[in-house]
């Protein structure tokens, strides 16, 4: 009879229960204290129960998990050892918190007797992420005693529920802290335990009530080679999870309640949403009503009603004053345009929000009414064809004039951020996934693209929870590994360099088919378009805001074994994204940073002229 290491028992049961709940991917960073979890998840991967991804950098690991969960909306556990390894997950946890992405952080820790003793790699990990997690739980240090299987499995079920927003709808990261005592590595019995819980064998529960014969042997004694534990460690029968969870979205019928009022002059603003598929519900409501839509470059929906070139029309203040919406209906977070914020603060505009969670964005404190997400489904008949036809037509005509004037201007500006970003998004194949970097990249794409020229079923996402440049490469890799179709990422050079470790993928790891397009202006180009870029502030700009690195991206890629090419023309970029090469590849497009401020100025001037022409067409329409 062989006993089992308690750490192995707990780790094996926890991983088994996660699989039963539906976890398909786990990300692991190596470490000693987390070894029991590492062996358990490796056994589950070998058994084909989940897919394991190993990363040497915890920050990259956290964002890889975020990318895996961002589109799939399926929680992804991240396993780390103790100490600074846990702290390195903080940026990805914060992004997951604000962007409502389901993550399960599993940090190994020292047992209680080693804390506050100066033990190596030991710090206070209890609630280390503060209020950024939906739930925190610290397991008791495992020991060989009965009654733990129920606790371990039910805690995992509760963590999964909180991560997926059951029953509140508030999706986000959770944190499980797992203290382990040595020994941390398995022996033969431990390996048998891990295999048995993974479905490869049987575990014998010791019967403490058994009687002994005259030789001192228990009746019906278990085999001397089977792993033994004081209780059964099996889960529910037929592979069921310990706890049955039903997501709020699983209801079939539309619940009764108030709908969205049919205000004829309504402008819909579509920003970044936790689930990109939610954008389709907003677009369909706007289409039913006949309302115009200004959308940031995120989401997965039919973009036919979205205004060309995003918020650019709002810069034409004179035209906007004459065609002001009575109400602005906001879905998602709008983070890219100051003109959007100015519109929301307009005293003659009523602002209403549709939210899919327990909170909503209102940085200017202007929201007058909040609608639950279910209000969309029960409002279609209520708002059908309610739009003011003359007013909505004026917006449609203005959009057409913008497309006619701005599209060619953007194309002629090559090489520029506006031209490169719009060229990529308007030529990726149907069914693609696209991760958009922060800073200038997202803003150039917002202004330069025509949504109506984007192929169907292109899912565009970004890390807009905190809009940082952290972990974008790793997030893109995660999205590509979870998406069944071509995958792309679009980012600036500083964003790329900030997470170049995201390209470090070991030879035995799942590898994505991902094309990363890097717009290289050698520094922080966004500051050149903001107040810091004014000519009178030029003395210190280059060093403290421009921050050139002179990095050779070809060498960065070569050091990580990743394909690289430098693109010199717009046609070449179109060719590369229309028919992407397999594997992980980086495409560099070089632009001149000092020209971007003037290009943005020319764009706004052209938009104002184009909309003025639309106003004349609108007047002729009214005279007919």
PDB file of C-alpha atoms in Angstrom, residues 293-570:
ATOM      1  CA  UNK A 293     -23.987  54.449 -36.022  1.00  0.00           C
ATOM      2  CA  UNK A 294     -20.549  55.779 -35.144  1.00  0.00           C
ATOM      3  CA  UNK A 295     -18.434  52.778 -34.186  1.00  0.00           C
ATOM      4  CA  UNK A 296     -14.920  52.436 -32.884  1.00  0.00           C
ATOM      5  CA  UNK A 297     -12.934  49.765 -34.762  1.00  0.00           C
ATOM      6  CA  UNK A 298     -13.873  46.874 -32.457  1.00  0.00           C
ATOM      7  CA  UNK A 299     -16.464  44.098 -32.482  1.00  0.00           C
ATOM      8  CA  UNK A 300     -17.841  41.272 -34.602  1.00  0.00           C
ATOM      9  CA  UNK A 301     -20.914  42.439 -36.539  1.00  0.00           C
ATOM     10  CA  UNK A 302     -22.259  43.501 -39.934  1.00  0.00           C
ATOM     11  CA  UNK A 303     -20.827  46.988 -40.410  1.00  0.00           C
ATOM     12  CA  UNK A 304     -23.190  48.200 -43.161  1.00  0.00           C
ATOM     13  CA  UNK A 305     -24.762  51.052 -41.156  1.00  0.00           C
ATOM     14  CA  UNK A 306     -21.555  52.243 -39.444  1.00  0.00           C
ATOM     15  CA  UNK A 307     -20.363  55.683 -40.545  1.00  0.00           C
ATOM     16  CA  UNK A 308     -17.169  55.712 -42.636  1.00  0.00           C
ATOM     17  CA  UNK A 309     -14.078  56.922 -40.803  1.00  0.00           C
ATOM     18  CA  UNK A 310     -15.443  56.583 -37.319  1.00  0.00           C
ATOM     19  CA  UNK A 311     -15.807  59.738 -35.287  1.00  0.00           C
ATOM     20  CA  UNK A 312     -14.267  61.986 -37.968  1.00  0.00           C
ATOM     21  CA  UNK A 313     -17.638  63.530 -38.839  1.00  0.00           C
ATOM     22  CA  UNK A 314     -17.918  64.905 -35.306  1.00  0.00           C
ATOM     23  CA  UNK A 315     -14.986  67.240 -36.017  1.00  0.00           C
ATOM     24  CA  UNK A 316     -17.234  69.191 -38.417  1.00  0.00           C
ATOM     25  CA  UNK A 317     -18.748  71.213 -35.587  1.00  0.00           C
ATOM     26  CA  UNK A 318     -20.823  73.580 -37.734  1.00  0.00           C
ATOM     27  CA  UNK A 319     -22.419  70.681 -39.617  1.00  0.00           C
ATOM     28  CA  UNK A 320     -22.991  68.808 -36.374  1.00  0.00           C
ATOM     29  CA  UNK A 321     -24.769  71.765 -34.781  1.00  0.00           C
ATOM     30  CA  UNK A 322     -27.253  71.708 -37.677  1.00  0.00           C
ATOM     31  CA  UNK A 323     -27.762  67.924 -37.497  1.00  0.00           C
ATOM     32  CA  UNK A 324     -27.482  67.400 -33.754  1.00  0.00           C
ATOM     33  CA  UNK A 325     -29.011  64.184 -32.411  1.00  0.00           C
ATOM     34  CA  UNK A 326     -31.681  64.505 -29.788  1.00  0.00           C
ATOM     35  CA  UNK A 327     -30.351  61.417 -28.061  1.00  0.00           C
ATOM     36  CA  UNK A 328     -27.067  59.535 -28.077  1.00  0.00           C
ATOM     37  CA  UNK A 329     -27.369  55.838 -27.255  1.00  0.00           C
ATOM     38  CA  UNK A 330     -24.027  54.416 -26.094  1.00  0.00           C
ATOM     39  CA  UNK A 331     -23.066  50.746 -26.018  1.00  0.00           C
ATOM     40  CA  UNK A 332     -19.536  49.888 -24.885  1.00  0.00           C
ATOM     41  CA  UNK A 333     -16.689  52.144 -23.848  1.00  0.00           C
ATOM     42  CA  UNK A 334     -15.767  55.003 -26.191  1.00  0.00           C
ATOM     43  CA  UNK A 335     -12.092  55.779 -25.590  1.00  0.00           C
ATOM     44  CA  UNK A 336     -10.547  57.067 -28.826  1.00  0.00           C
ATOM     45  CA  UNK A 337     -12.008  60.490 -29.684  1.00  0.00           C
ATOM     46  CA  UNK A 338     -12.222  63.790 -27.850  1.00  0.00           C
ATOM     47  CA  UNK A 339     -14.960  64.835 -30.266  1.00  0.00           C
ATOM     48  CA  UNK A 340     -17.092  61.968 -28.979  1.00  0.00           C
ATOM     49  CA  UNK A 341     -16.586  63.167 -25.413  1.00  0.00           C
ATOM     50  CA  UNK A 342     -17.500  66.709 -26.489  1.00  0.00           C
ATOM     51  CA  UNK A 343     -20.725  65.492 -28.095  1.00  0.00           C
ATOM     52  CA  UNK A 344     -21.711  63.594 -24.959  1.00  0.00           C
ATOM     53  CA  UNK A 345     -21.273  66.785 -22.923  1.00  0.00           C
ATOM     54  CA  UNK A 346     -23.498  68.836 -25.244  1.00  0.00           C
ATOM     55  CA  UNK A 347     -26.295  70.327 -23.125  1.00  0.00           C
ATOM     56  CA  UNK A 348     -28.969  69.683 -25.781  1.00  0.00           C
ATOM     57  CA  UNK A 349     -28.176  65.969 -26.104  1.00  0.00           C
ATOM     58  CA  UNK A 350     -29.684  63.265 -23.922  1.00  0.00           C
ATOM     59  CA  UNK A 351     -27.232  60.456 -23.190  1.00  0.00           C
ATOM     60  CA  UNK A 352     -28.419  56.912 -22.530  1.00  0.00           C
ATOM     61  CA  UNK A 353     -26.318  53.784 -22.008  1.00  0.00           C
ATOM     62  CA  UNK A 354     -26.894  50.094 -22.692  1.00  0.00           C
ATOM     63  CA  UNK A 355     -24.784  47.894 -20.433  1.00  0.00           C
ATOM     64  CA  UNK A 356     -24.092  44.167 -20.469  1.00  0.00           C
ATOM     65  CA  UNK A 357     -22.787  44.090 -16.894  1.00  0.00           C
ATOM     66  CA  UNK A 358     -23.290  45.693 -13.500  1.00  0.00           C
ATOM     67  CA  UNK A 359     -21.413  48.881 -14.419  1.00  0.00           C
ATOM     68  CA  UNK A 360     -21.149  51.363 -17.284  1.00  0.00           C
ATOM     69  CA  UNK A 361     -18.802  54.075 -18.508  1.00  0.00           C
ATOM     70  CA  UNK A 362     -19.704  57.702 -17.745  1.00  0.00           C
ATOM     71  CA  UNK A 363     -16.489  59.720 -17.261  1.00  0.00           C
ATOM     72  CA  UNK A 364     -18.249  63.040 -17.951  1.00  0.00           C
ATOM     73  CA  UNK A 365     -21.170  62.256 -15.606  1.00  0.00           C
ATOM     74  CA  UNK A 366     -23.752  62.900 -18.327  1.00  0.00           C
ATOM     75  CA  UNK A 367     -25.699  59.615 -18.517  1.00  0.00           C
ATOM     76  CA  UNK A 368     -29.396  60.158 -17.831  1.00  0.00           C
ATOM     77  CA  UNK A 369     -30.716  56.629 -18.314  1.00  0.00           C
ATOM     78  CA  UNK A 370     -29.200  53.137 -18.144  1.00  0.00           C
ATOM     79  CA  UNK A 371     -30.711  50.162 -20.005  1.00  0.00           C
ATOM     80  CA  UNK A 372     -29.966  46.545 -19.220  1.00  0.00           C
ATOM     81  CA  UNK A 373     -28.740  44.510 -22.181  1.00  0.00           C
ATOM     82  CA  UNK A 374     -31.987  42.549 -22.379  1.00  0.00           C
ATOM     83  CA  UNK A 375     -33.733  45.811 -23.352  1.00  0.00           C
ATOM     84  CA  UNK A 376     -32.235  45.475 -26.855  1.00  0.00           C
ATOM     85  CA  UNK A 377     -34.133  42.276 -27.648  1.00  0.00           C
ATOM     86  CA  UNK A 378     -37.471  43.618 -26.445  1.00  0.00           C
ATOM     87  CA  UNK A 379     -37.093  46.975 -28.246  1.00  0.00           C
ATOM     88  CA  UNK A 380     -36.929  45.915 -31.912  1.00  0.00           C
ATOM     89  CA  UNK A 381     -40.642  46.272 -32.604  1.00  0.00           C
ATOM     90  CA  UNK A 382     -40.842  49.368 -30.412  1.00  0.00           C
ATOM     91  CA  UNK A 383     -38.228  51.316 -32.400  1.00  0.00           C
ATOM     92  CA  UNK A 384     -38.836  49.799 -35.858  1.00  0.00           C
ATOM     93  CA  UNK A 385     -38.443  52.448 -38.592  1.00  0.00           C
ATOM     94  CA  UNK A 386     -38.765  55.226 -36.015  1.00  0.00           C
ATOM     95  CA  UNK A 387     -35.813  57.300 -37.297  1.00  0.00           C
ATOM     96  CA  UNK A 388     -36.415  60.786 -38.671  1.00  0.00           C
ATOM     97  CA  UNK A 389     -35.864  59.927 -42.353  1.00  0.00           C
ATOM     98  CA  UNK A 390     -34.691  63.389 -43.402  1.00  0.00           C
ATOM     99  CA  UNK A 391     -32.290  63.666 -40.483  1.00  0.00           C
ATOM    100  CA  UNK A 392     -30.881  60.150 -40.860  1.00  0.00           C
ATOM    101  CA  UNK A 393     -30.561  60.711 -44.623  1.00  0.00           C
ATOM    102  CA  UNK A 394     -28.400  63.760 -43.974  1.00  0.00           C
ATOM    103  CA  UNK A 395     -26.067  61.596 -41.901  1.00  0.00           C
ATOM    104  CA  UNK A 396     -25.961  58.961 -44.644  1.00  0.00           C
ATOM    105  CA  UNK A 397     -25.135  61.587 -47.296  1.00  0.00           C
ATOM    106  CA  UNK A 398     -22.397  63.029 -45.077  1.00  0.00           C
ATOM    107  CA  UNK A 399     -20.937  59.551 -44.670  1.00  0.00           C
ATOM    108  CA  UNK A 400     -20.884  59.022 -48.418  1.00  0.00           C
ATOM    109  CA  UNK A 401     -19.075  62.315 -48.943  1.00  0.00           C
ATOM    110  CA  UNK A 402     -16.569  61.424 -46.261  1.00  0.00           C
ATOM    111  CA  UNK A 403     -15.858  58.087 -47.930  1.00  0.00           C
ATOM    112  CA  UNK A 404     -15.390  59.724 -51.334  1.00  0.00           C
ATOM    113  CA  UNK A 405     -13.021  62.374 -50.021  1.00  0.00           C
ATOM    114  CA  UNK A 406     -11.171  60.702 -47.162  1.00  0.00           C
ATOM    115  CA  UNK A 407     -10.588  57.238 -48.636  1.00  0.00           C
ATOM    116  CA  UNK A 408      -8.353  58.411 -51.507  1.00  0.00           C
ATOM    117  CA  UNK A 409      -6.611  60.926 -49.236  1.00  0.00           C
ATOM    118  CA  UNK A 410      -5.687  58.185 -46.768  1.00  0.00           C
ATOM    119  CA  UNK A 411      -4.455  55.887 -49.553  1.00  0.00           C
ATOM    120  CA  UNK A 412      -2.272  58.682 -51.017  1.00  0.00           C
ATOM    121  CA  UNK A 413      -0.683  59.354 -47.628  1.00  0.00           C
ATOM    122  CA  UNK A 414       1.340  56.120 -47.773  1.00  0.00           C
ATOM    123  CA  UNK A 415       3.574  55.497 -45.928  1.00  0.00           C
ATOM    124  CA  UNK A 416       1.601  56.694 -42.915  1.00  0.00           C
ATOM    125  CA  UNK A 417      -0.145  55.192 -39.935  1.00  0.00           C
ATOM    126  CA  UNK A 418      -3.505  56.114 -41.431  1.00  0.00           C
ATOM    127  CA  UNK A 419      -2.728  54.364 -44.709  1.00  0.00           C
ATOM    128  CA  UNK A 420      -1.139  51.241 -43.206  1.00  0.00           C
ATOM    129  CA  UNK A 421      -3.853  50.552 -40.642  1.00  0.00           C
ATOM    130  CA  UNK A 422      -6.782  51.129 -43.019  1.00  0.00           C
ATOM    131  CA  UNK A 423      -5.103  49.096 -45.776  1.00  0.00           C
ATOM    132  CA  UNK A 424      -4.692  46.116 -43.486  1.00  0.00           C
ATOM    133  CA  UNK A 425      -8.191  46.061 -42.015  1.00  0.00           C
ATOM    134  CA  UNK A 426      -9.882  46.550 -45.391  1.00  0.00           C
ATOM    135  CA  UNK A 427      -8.009  43.629 -46.985  1.00  0.00           C
ATOM    136  CA  UNK A 428      -7.929  40.878 -44.342  1.00  0.00           C
ATOM    137  CA  UNK A 429      -9.884  37.770 -45.391  1.00  0.00           C
ATOM    138  CA  UNK A 430     -13.439  37.123 -44.230  1.00  0.00           C
ATOM    139  CA  UNK A 431     -13.567  35.298 -40.922  1.00  0.00           C
ATOM    140  CA  UNK A 432     -10.332  36.810 -39.642  1.00  0.00           C
ATOM    141  CA  UNK A 433      -9.528  37.828 -36.080  1.00  0.00           C
ATOM    142  CA  UNK A 434      -7.674  41.116 -35.565  1.00  0.00           C
ATOM    143  CA  UNK A 435      -6.075  42.467 -32.403  1.00  0.00           C
ATOM    144  CA  UNK A 436      -5.567  46.232 -32.503  1.00  0.00           C
ATOM    145  CA  UNK A 437      -2.826  47.832 -30.428  1.00  0.00           C
ATOM    146  CA  UNK A 438      -3.293  50.912 -28.302  1.00  0.00           C
ATOM    147  CA  UNK A 439      -1.969  54.445 -28.726  1.00  0.00           C
ATOM    148  CA  UNK A 440      -1.775  55.834 -32.282  1.00  0.00           C
ATOM    149  CA  UNK A 441      -2.620  52.527 -33.963  1.00  0.00           C
ATOM    150  CA  UNK A 442      -6.217  52.365 -32.735  1.00  0.00           C
ATOM    151  CA  UNK A 443      -6.773  56.071 -33.433  1.00  0.00           C
ATOM    152  CA  UNK A 444      -5.348  55.913 -36.951  1.00  0.00           C
ATOM    153  CA  UNK A 445      -7.568  52.924 -37.674  1.00  0.00           C
ATOM    154  CA  UNK A 446     -10.625  54.638 -36.223  1.00  0.00           C
ATOM    155  CA  UNK A 447     -10.216  57.659 -38.519  1.00  0.00           C
ATOM    156  CA  UNK A 448      -8.736  56.049 -41.618  1.00  0.00           C
ATOM    157  CA  UNK A 449     -10.924  53.005 -42.209  1.00  0.00           C
ATOM    158  CA  UNK A 450     -14.223  52.624 -44.007  1.00  0.00           C
ATOM    159  CA  UNK A 451     -16.111  49.939 -42.019  1.00  0.00           C
ATOM    160  CA  UNK A 452     -18.252  49.126 -45.038  1.00  0.00           C
ATOM    161  CA  UNK A 453     -15.172  47.899 -46.909  1.00  0.00           C
ATOM    162  CA  UNK A 454     -14.217  45.374 -44.234  1.00  0.00           C
ATOM    163  CA  UNK A 455     -14.933  41.739 -45.058  1.00  0.00           C
ATOM    164  CA  UNK A 456     -17.743  39.924 -43.288  1.00  0.00           C
ATOM    165  CA  UNK A 457     -17.181  38.169 -39.989  1.00  0.00           C
ATOM    166  CA  UNK A 458     -13.949  39.994 -39.184  1.00  0.00           C
ATOM    167  CA  UNK A 459     -13.702  40.063 -35.390  1.00  0.00           C
ATOM    168  CA  UNK A 460     -11.696  43.076 -34.180  1.00  0.00           C
ATOM    169  CA  UNK A 461     -10.669  43.349 -30.534  1.00  0.00           C
ATOM    170  CA  UNK A 462      -8.246  45.349 -28.398  1.00  0.00           C
ATOM    171  CA  UNK A 463      -7.046  45.607 -24.824  1.00  0.00           C
ATOM    172  CA  UNK A 464      -9.151  48.697 -24.073  1.00  0.00           C
ATOM    173  CA  UNK A 465      -9.792  47.872 -20.422  1.00  0.00           C
ATOM    174  CA  UNK A 466      -6.860  50.103 -19.496  1.00  0.00           C
ATOM    175  CA  UNK A 467      -5.661  50.808 -23.056  1.00  0.00           C
ATOM    176  CA  UNK A 468      -2.073  49.966 -22.172  1.00  0.00           C
ATOM    177  CA  UNK A 469       0.659  48.710 -24.463  1.00  0.00           C
ATOM    178  CA  UNK A 470       1.444  45.811 -22.096  1.00  0.00           C
ATOM    179  CA  UNK A 471       1.236  42.267 -23.371  1.00  0.00           C
ATOM    180  CA  UNK A 472      -0.239  43.005 -26.798  1.00  0.00           C
ATOM    181  CA  UNK A 473       1.917  40.452 -28.626  1.00  0.00           C
ATOM    182  CA  UNK A 474       1.012  37.748 -26.099  1.00  0.00           C
ATOM    183  CA  UNK A 475      -2.666  38.665 -26.292  1.00  0.00           C
ATOM    184  CA  UNK A 476      -2.515  38.369 -30.072  1.00  0.00           C
ATOM    185  CA  UNK A 477      -0.919  34.927 -29.818  1.00  0.00           C
ATOM    186  CA  UNK A 478      -3.685  33.837 -27.450  1.00  0.00           C
ATOM    187  CA  UNK A 479      -6.384  35.103 -29.792  1.00  0.00           C
ATOM    188  CA  UNK A 480      -4.787  33.312 -32.754  1.00  0.00           C
ATOM    189  CA  UNK A 481      -4.592  30.053 -30.789  1.00  0.00           C
ATOM    190  CA  UNK A 482      -8.279  30.282 -29.886  1.00  0.00           C
ATOM    191  CA  UNK A 483      -9.577  31.449 -33.271  1.00  0.00           C
ATOM    192  CA  UNK A 484     -10.476  29.123 -36.114  1.00  0.00           C
ATOM    193  CA  UNK A 485      -9.362  31.261 -39.065  1.00  0.00           C
ATOM    194  CA  UNK A 486      -6.683  33.766 -40.140  1.00  0.00           C
ATOM    195  CA  UNK A 487      -5.397  35.978 -37.326  1.00  0.00           C
ATOM    196  CA  UNK A 488      -3.687  39.360 -37.417  1.00  0.00           C
ATOM    197  CA  UNK A 489      -2.311  41.907 -34.990  1.00  0.00           C
ATOM    198  CA  UNK A 490      -1.696  45.585 -35.662  1.00  0.00           C
ATOM    199  CA  UNK A 491       0.548  47.632 -33.366  1.00  0.00           C
ATOM    200  CA  UNK A 492       3.246  50.269 -33.077  1.00  0.00           C
ATOM    201  CA  UNK A 493       6.940  49.624 -32.561  1.00  0.00           C
ATOM    202  CA  UNK A 494       6.994  50.489 -28.845  1.00  0.00           C
ATOM    203  CA  UNK A 495       4.031  48.198 -28.212  1.00  0.00           C
ATOM    204  CA  UNK A 496       5.780  45.414 -30.105  1.00  0.00           C
ATOM    205  CA  UNK A 497       9.078  45.855 -28.265  1.00  0.00           C
ATOM    206  CA  UNK A 498       7.336  46.126 -24.906  1.00  0.00           C
ATOM    207  CA  UNK A 499       6.137  42.529 -25.246  1.00  0.00           C
ATOM    208  CA  UNK A 500       8.713  40.988 -27.570  1.00  0.00           C
ATOM    209  CA  UNK A 501       8.966  38.108 -25.079  1.00  0.00           C
ATOM    210  CA  UNK A 502       5.520  37.170 -26.309  1.00  0.00           C
ATOM    211  CA  UNK A 503       7.320  35.745 -29.352  1.00  0.00           C
ATOM    212  CA  UNK A 504       9.188  33.240 -27.160  1.00  0.00           C
ATOM    213  CA  UNK A 505       7.313  30.007 -27.807  1.00  0.00           C
ATOM    214  CA  UNK A 506       9.077  26.763 -26.958  1.00  0.00           C
ATOM    215  CA  UNK A 507       9.579  24.043 -29.587  1.00  0.00           C
ATOM    216  CA  UNK A 508       6.980  21.726 -28.034  1.00  0.00           C
ATOM    217  CA  UNK A 509       4.265  24.362 -27.588  1.00  0.00           C
ATOM    218  CA  UNK A 510       1.159  25.008 -29.697  1.00  0.00           C
ATOM    219  CA  UNK A 511       2.082  27.648 -32.276  1.00  0.00           C
ATOM    220  CA  UNK A 512      -0.313  30.151 -33.841  1.00  0.00           C
ATOM    221  CA  UNK A 513      -0.935  31.172 -37.416  1.00  0.00           C
ATOM    222  CA  UNK A 514      -0.553  34.894 -36.787  1.00  0.00           C
ATOM    223  CA  UNK A 515       0.591  37.861 -38.874  1.00  0.00           C
ATOM    224  CA  UNK A 516       1.794  40.815 -36.796  1.00  0.00           C
ATOM    225  CA  UNK A 517       1.984  44.139 -38.644  1.00  0.00           C
ATOM    226  CA  UNK A 518       4.203  46.659 -36.853  1.00  0.00           C
ATOM    227  CA  UNK A 519       3.876  50.354 -37.776  1.00  0.00           C
ATOM    228  CA  UNK A 520       7.375  51.545 -36.931  1.00  0.00           C
ATOM    229  CA  UNK A 521       7.783  55.293 -36.389  1.00  0.00           C
ATOM    230  CA  UNK A 522      10.699  54.700 -33.979  1.00  0.00           C
ATOM    231  CA  UNK A 523       9.062  56.001 -30.845  1.00  0.00           C
ATOM    232  CA  UNK A 524       5.943  57.374 -29.229  1.00  0.00           C
ATOM    233  CA  UNK A 525       4.176  58.808 -32.235  1.00  0.00           C
ATOM    234  CA  UNK A 526       0.940  59.550 -30.382  1.00  0.00           C
ATOM    235  CA  UNK A 527       2.554  62.353 -28.399  1.00  0.00           C
ATOM    236  CA  UNK A 528       3.378  64.167 -31.602  1.00  0.00           C
ATOM    237  CA  UNK A 529      -0.354  64.460 -32.330  1.00  0.00           C
ATOM    238  CA  UNK A 530      -1.209  65.697 -28.816  1.00  0.00           C
ATOM    239  CA  UNK A 531      -0.412  68.913 -26.944  1.00  0.00           C
ATOM    240  CA  UNK A 532       3.103  67.705 -26.230  1.00  0.00           C
ATOM    241  CA  UNK A 533       3.810  67.842 -29.965  1.00  0.00           C
ATOM    242  CA  UNK A 534       3.361  71.611 -30.283  1.00  0.00           C
ATOM    243  CA  UNK A 535       6.353  73.309 -31.882  1.00  0.00           C
ATOM    244  CA  UNK A 536       6.956  75.601 -28.886  1.00  0.00           C
ATOM    245  CA  UNK A 537       7.517  72.519 -26.707  1.00  0.00           C
ATOM    246  CA  UNK A 538      10.001  70.896 -29.063  1.00  0.00           C
ATOM    247  CA  UNK A 539      13.136  71.308 -26.899  1.00  0.00           C
ATOM    248  CA  UNK A 540      12.566  68.238 -24.719  1.00  0.00           C
ATOM    249  CA  UNK A 541      10.039  66.393 -26.855  1.00  0.00           C
ATOM    250  CA  UNK A 542      12.259  63.842 -28.561  1.00  0.00           C
ATOM    251  CA  UNK A 543      13.903  62.560 -25.419  1.00  0.00           C
ATOM    252  CA  UNK A 544      11.007  62.390 -22.956  1.00  0.00           C
ATOM    253  CA  UNK A 545       8.049  61.825 -25.308  1.00  0.00           C
ATOM    254  CA  UNK A 546       9.372  60.748 -28.713  1.00  0.00           C
ATOM    255  CA  UNK A 547      11.633  58.139 -27.032  1.00  0.00           C
ATOM    256  CA  UNK A 548      13.318  56.664 -30.134  1.00  0.00           C
ATOM    257  CA  UNK A 549      14.938  53.254 -29.594  1.00  0.00           C
ATOM    258  CA  UNK A 550      16.646  52.676 -32.961  1.00  0.00           C
ATOM    259  CA  UNK A 551      15.758  49.001 -32.477  1.00  0.00           C
ATOM    260  CA  UNK A 552      16.310  46.600 -35.358  1.00  0.00           C
ATOM    261  CA  UNK A 553      13.062  44.623 -35.529  1.00  0.00           C
ATOM    262  CA  UNK A 554      14.605  42.100 -37.917  1.00  0.00           C
ATOM    263  CA  UNK A 555      17.156  41.151 -35.265  1.00  0.00           C
ATOM    264  CA  UNK A 556      14.479  41.022 -32.578  1.00  0.00           C
ATOM    265  CA  UNK A 557      12.562  38.502 -34.671  1.00  0.00           C
ATOM    266  CA  UNK A 558      15.648  36.545 -35.646  1.00  0.00           C
ATOM    267  CA  UNK A 559      16.628  36.109 -31.983  1.00  0.00           C
ATOM    268  CA  UNK A 560      13.221  34.561 -31.330  1.00  0.00           C
ATOM    269  CA  UNK A 561      13.043  32.407 -34.444  1.00  0.00           C
ATOM    270  CA  UNK A 562      10.139  34.322 -35.970  1.00  0.00           C
ATOM    271  CA  UNK A 563       9.641  35.147 -39.650  1.00  0.00           C
ATOM    272  CA  UNK A 564      10.210  38.803 -40.580  1.00  0.00           C
ATOM    273  CA  UNK A 565       9.792  41.011 -43.639  1.00  0.00           C
ATOM    274  CA  UNK A 566       9.956  44.728 -44.367  1.00  0.00           C
ATOM    275  CA  UNK A 567       7.095  46.065 -46.503  1.00  0.00           C
ATOM    276  CA  UNK A 568       7.802  48.972 -48.834  1.00  0.00           C
ATOM    277  CA  UNK A 569       4.521  49.554 -50.659  1.00  0.00           C
ATOM    278  CA  UNK A 570       0.786  49.544 -50.054  1.00  0.00           C
TER     279      UNK A 570
END
